CSV table of C-alpha atoms in Angstrom, one decimal:
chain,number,residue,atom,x,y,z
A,16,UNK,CA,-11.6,-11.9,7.8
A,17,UNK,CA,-9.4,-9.1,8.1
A,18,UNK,CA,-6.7,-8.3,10.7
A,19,UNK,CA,-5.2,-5.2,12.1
A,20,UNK,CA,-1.6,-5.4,12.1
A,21,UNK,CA,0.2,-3.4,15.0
A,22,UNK,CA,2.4,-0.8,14.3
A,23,UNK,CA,5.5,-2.1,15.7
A,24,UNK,CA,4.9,-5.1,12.8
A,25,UNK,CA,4.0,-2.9,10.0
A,26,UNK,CA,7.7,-2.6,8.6
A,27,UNK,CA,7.9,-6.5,8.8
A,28,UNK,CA,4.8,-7.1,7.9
A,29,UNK,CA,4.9,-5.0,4.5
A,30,UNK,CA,8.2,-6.4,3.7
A,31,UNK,CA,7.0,-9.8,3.7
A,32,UNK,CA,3.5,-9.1,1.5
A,33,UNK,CA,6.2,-7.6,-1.2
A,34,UNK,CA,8.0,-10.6,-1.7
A,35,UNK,CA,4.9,-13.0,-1.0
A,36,UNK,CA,2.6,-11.2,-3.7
A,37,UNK,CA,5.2,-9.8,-6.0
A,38,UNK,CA,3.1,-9.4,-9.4
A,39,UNK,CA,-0.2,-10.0,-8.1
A,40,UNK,CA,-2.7,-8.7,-9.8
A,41,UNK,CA,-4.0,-5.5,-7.5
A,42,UNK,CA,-6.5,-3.0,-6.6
A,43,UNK,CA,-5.7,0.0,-4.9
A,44,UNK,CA,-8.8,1.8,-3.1
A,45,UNK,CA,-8.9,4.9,-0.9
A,46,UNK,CA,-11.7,6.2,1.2
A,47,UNK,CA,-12.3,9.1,2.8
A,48,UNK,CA,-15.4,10.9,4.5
A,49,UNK,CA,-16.7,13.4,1.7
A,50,UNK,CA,-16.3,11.0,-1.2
A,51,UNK,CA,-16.4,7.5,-0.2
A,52,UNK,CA,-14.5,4.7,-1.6
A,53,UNK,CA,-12.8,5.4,-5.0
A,54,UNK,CA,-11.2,2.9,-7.4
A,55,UNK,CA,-7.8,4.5,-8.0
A,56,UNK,CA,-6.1,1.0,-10.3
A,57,UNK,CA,-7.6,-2.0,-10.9
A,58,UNK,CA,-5.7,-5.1,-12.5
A,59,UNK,CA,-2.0,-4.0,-12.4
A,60,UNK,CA,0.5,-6.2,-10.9
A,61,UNK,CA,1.8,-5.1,-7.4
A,62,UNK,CA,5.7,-4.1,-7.0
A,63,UNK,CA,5.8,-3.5,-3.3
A,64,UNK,CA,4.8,-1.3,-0.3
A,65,UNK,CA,7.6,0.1,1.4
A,66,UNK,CA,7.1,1.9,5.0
A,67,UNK,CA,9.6,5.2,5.9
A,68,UNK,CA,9.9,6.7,9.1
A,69,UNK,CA,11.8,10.3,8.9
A,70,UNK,CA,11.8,12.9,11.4
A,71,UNK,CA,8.8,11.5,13.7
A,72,UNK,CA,6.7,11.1,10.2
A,73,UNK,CA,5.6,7.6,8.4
A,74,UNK,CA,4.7,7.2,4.7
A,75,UNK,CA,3.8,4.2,3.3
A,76,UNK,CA,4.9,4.1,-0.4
A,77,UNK,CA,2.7,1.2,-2.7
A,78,UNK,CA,4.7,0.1,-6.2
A,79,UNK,CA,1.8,-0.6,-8.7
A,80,UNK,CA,1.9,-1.8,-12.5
A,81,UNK,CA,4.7,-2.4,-14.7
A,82,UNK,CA,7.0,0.2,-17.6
A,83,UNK,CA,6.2,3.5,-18.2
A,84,UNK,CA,3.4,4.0,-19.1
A,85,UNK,CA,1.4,1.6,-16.1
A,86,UNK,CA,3.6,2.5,-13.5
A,87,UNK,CA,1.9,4.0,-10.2
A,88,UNK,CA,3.3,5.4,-7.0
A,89,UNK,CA,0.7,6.0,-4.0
A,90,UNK,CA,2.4,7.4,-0.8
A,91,UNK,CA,-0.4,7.0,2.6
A,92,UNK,CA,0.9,9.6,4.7
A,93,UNK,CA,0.7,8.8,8.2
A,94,UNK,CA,-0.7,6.1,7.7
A,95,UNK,CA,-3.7,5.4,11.0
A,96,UNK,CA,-3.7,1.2,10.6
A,97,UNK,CA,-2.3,-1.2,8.6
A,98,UNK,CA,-4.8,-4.6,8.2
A,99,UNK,CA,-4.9,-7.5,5.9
């Protein structure tokens, strides 16, 4: 079952996931009207998801893999809902 988490817990609540599933392995997925759901990484461990508020604007930054040459970065920029 998934939950929607409300925004005034999203900086909590992504602080906690990063240490809880620090090395998980992960998928990242985004979706979006024209092309559907795409697989962007599949089997990476997970680093962290950090949430930054600047100037009125949130990004939501997601830490994926591990060295050089598996290392992702995916910023969500204003980000709509968080849920888990």
């Amino acid at each position: 079952m998934t939950s929607e988490i409300q925004k005034f817990e999203w900086k909590a609540f992504l602080d906690k996931l990063s240490r809880d599933a620090a090395d998980w392995e992960s998928r990242v997925l985004v979706m979006n009207d024209r092309e559907g759901v795409q697989i962007l990484s599949e089997g990476l461990p997970f680093n962290g998801v950090t949430l930054d508020e600047k100037g009125g604007k949130t990004v939501v930054e997601l830490l994926i893999g591990s060295g050089t040459e598996n290392h992702q970065t995916h910023n969500i920029k204003e980000p709509v809902k968080v849920a888990f």
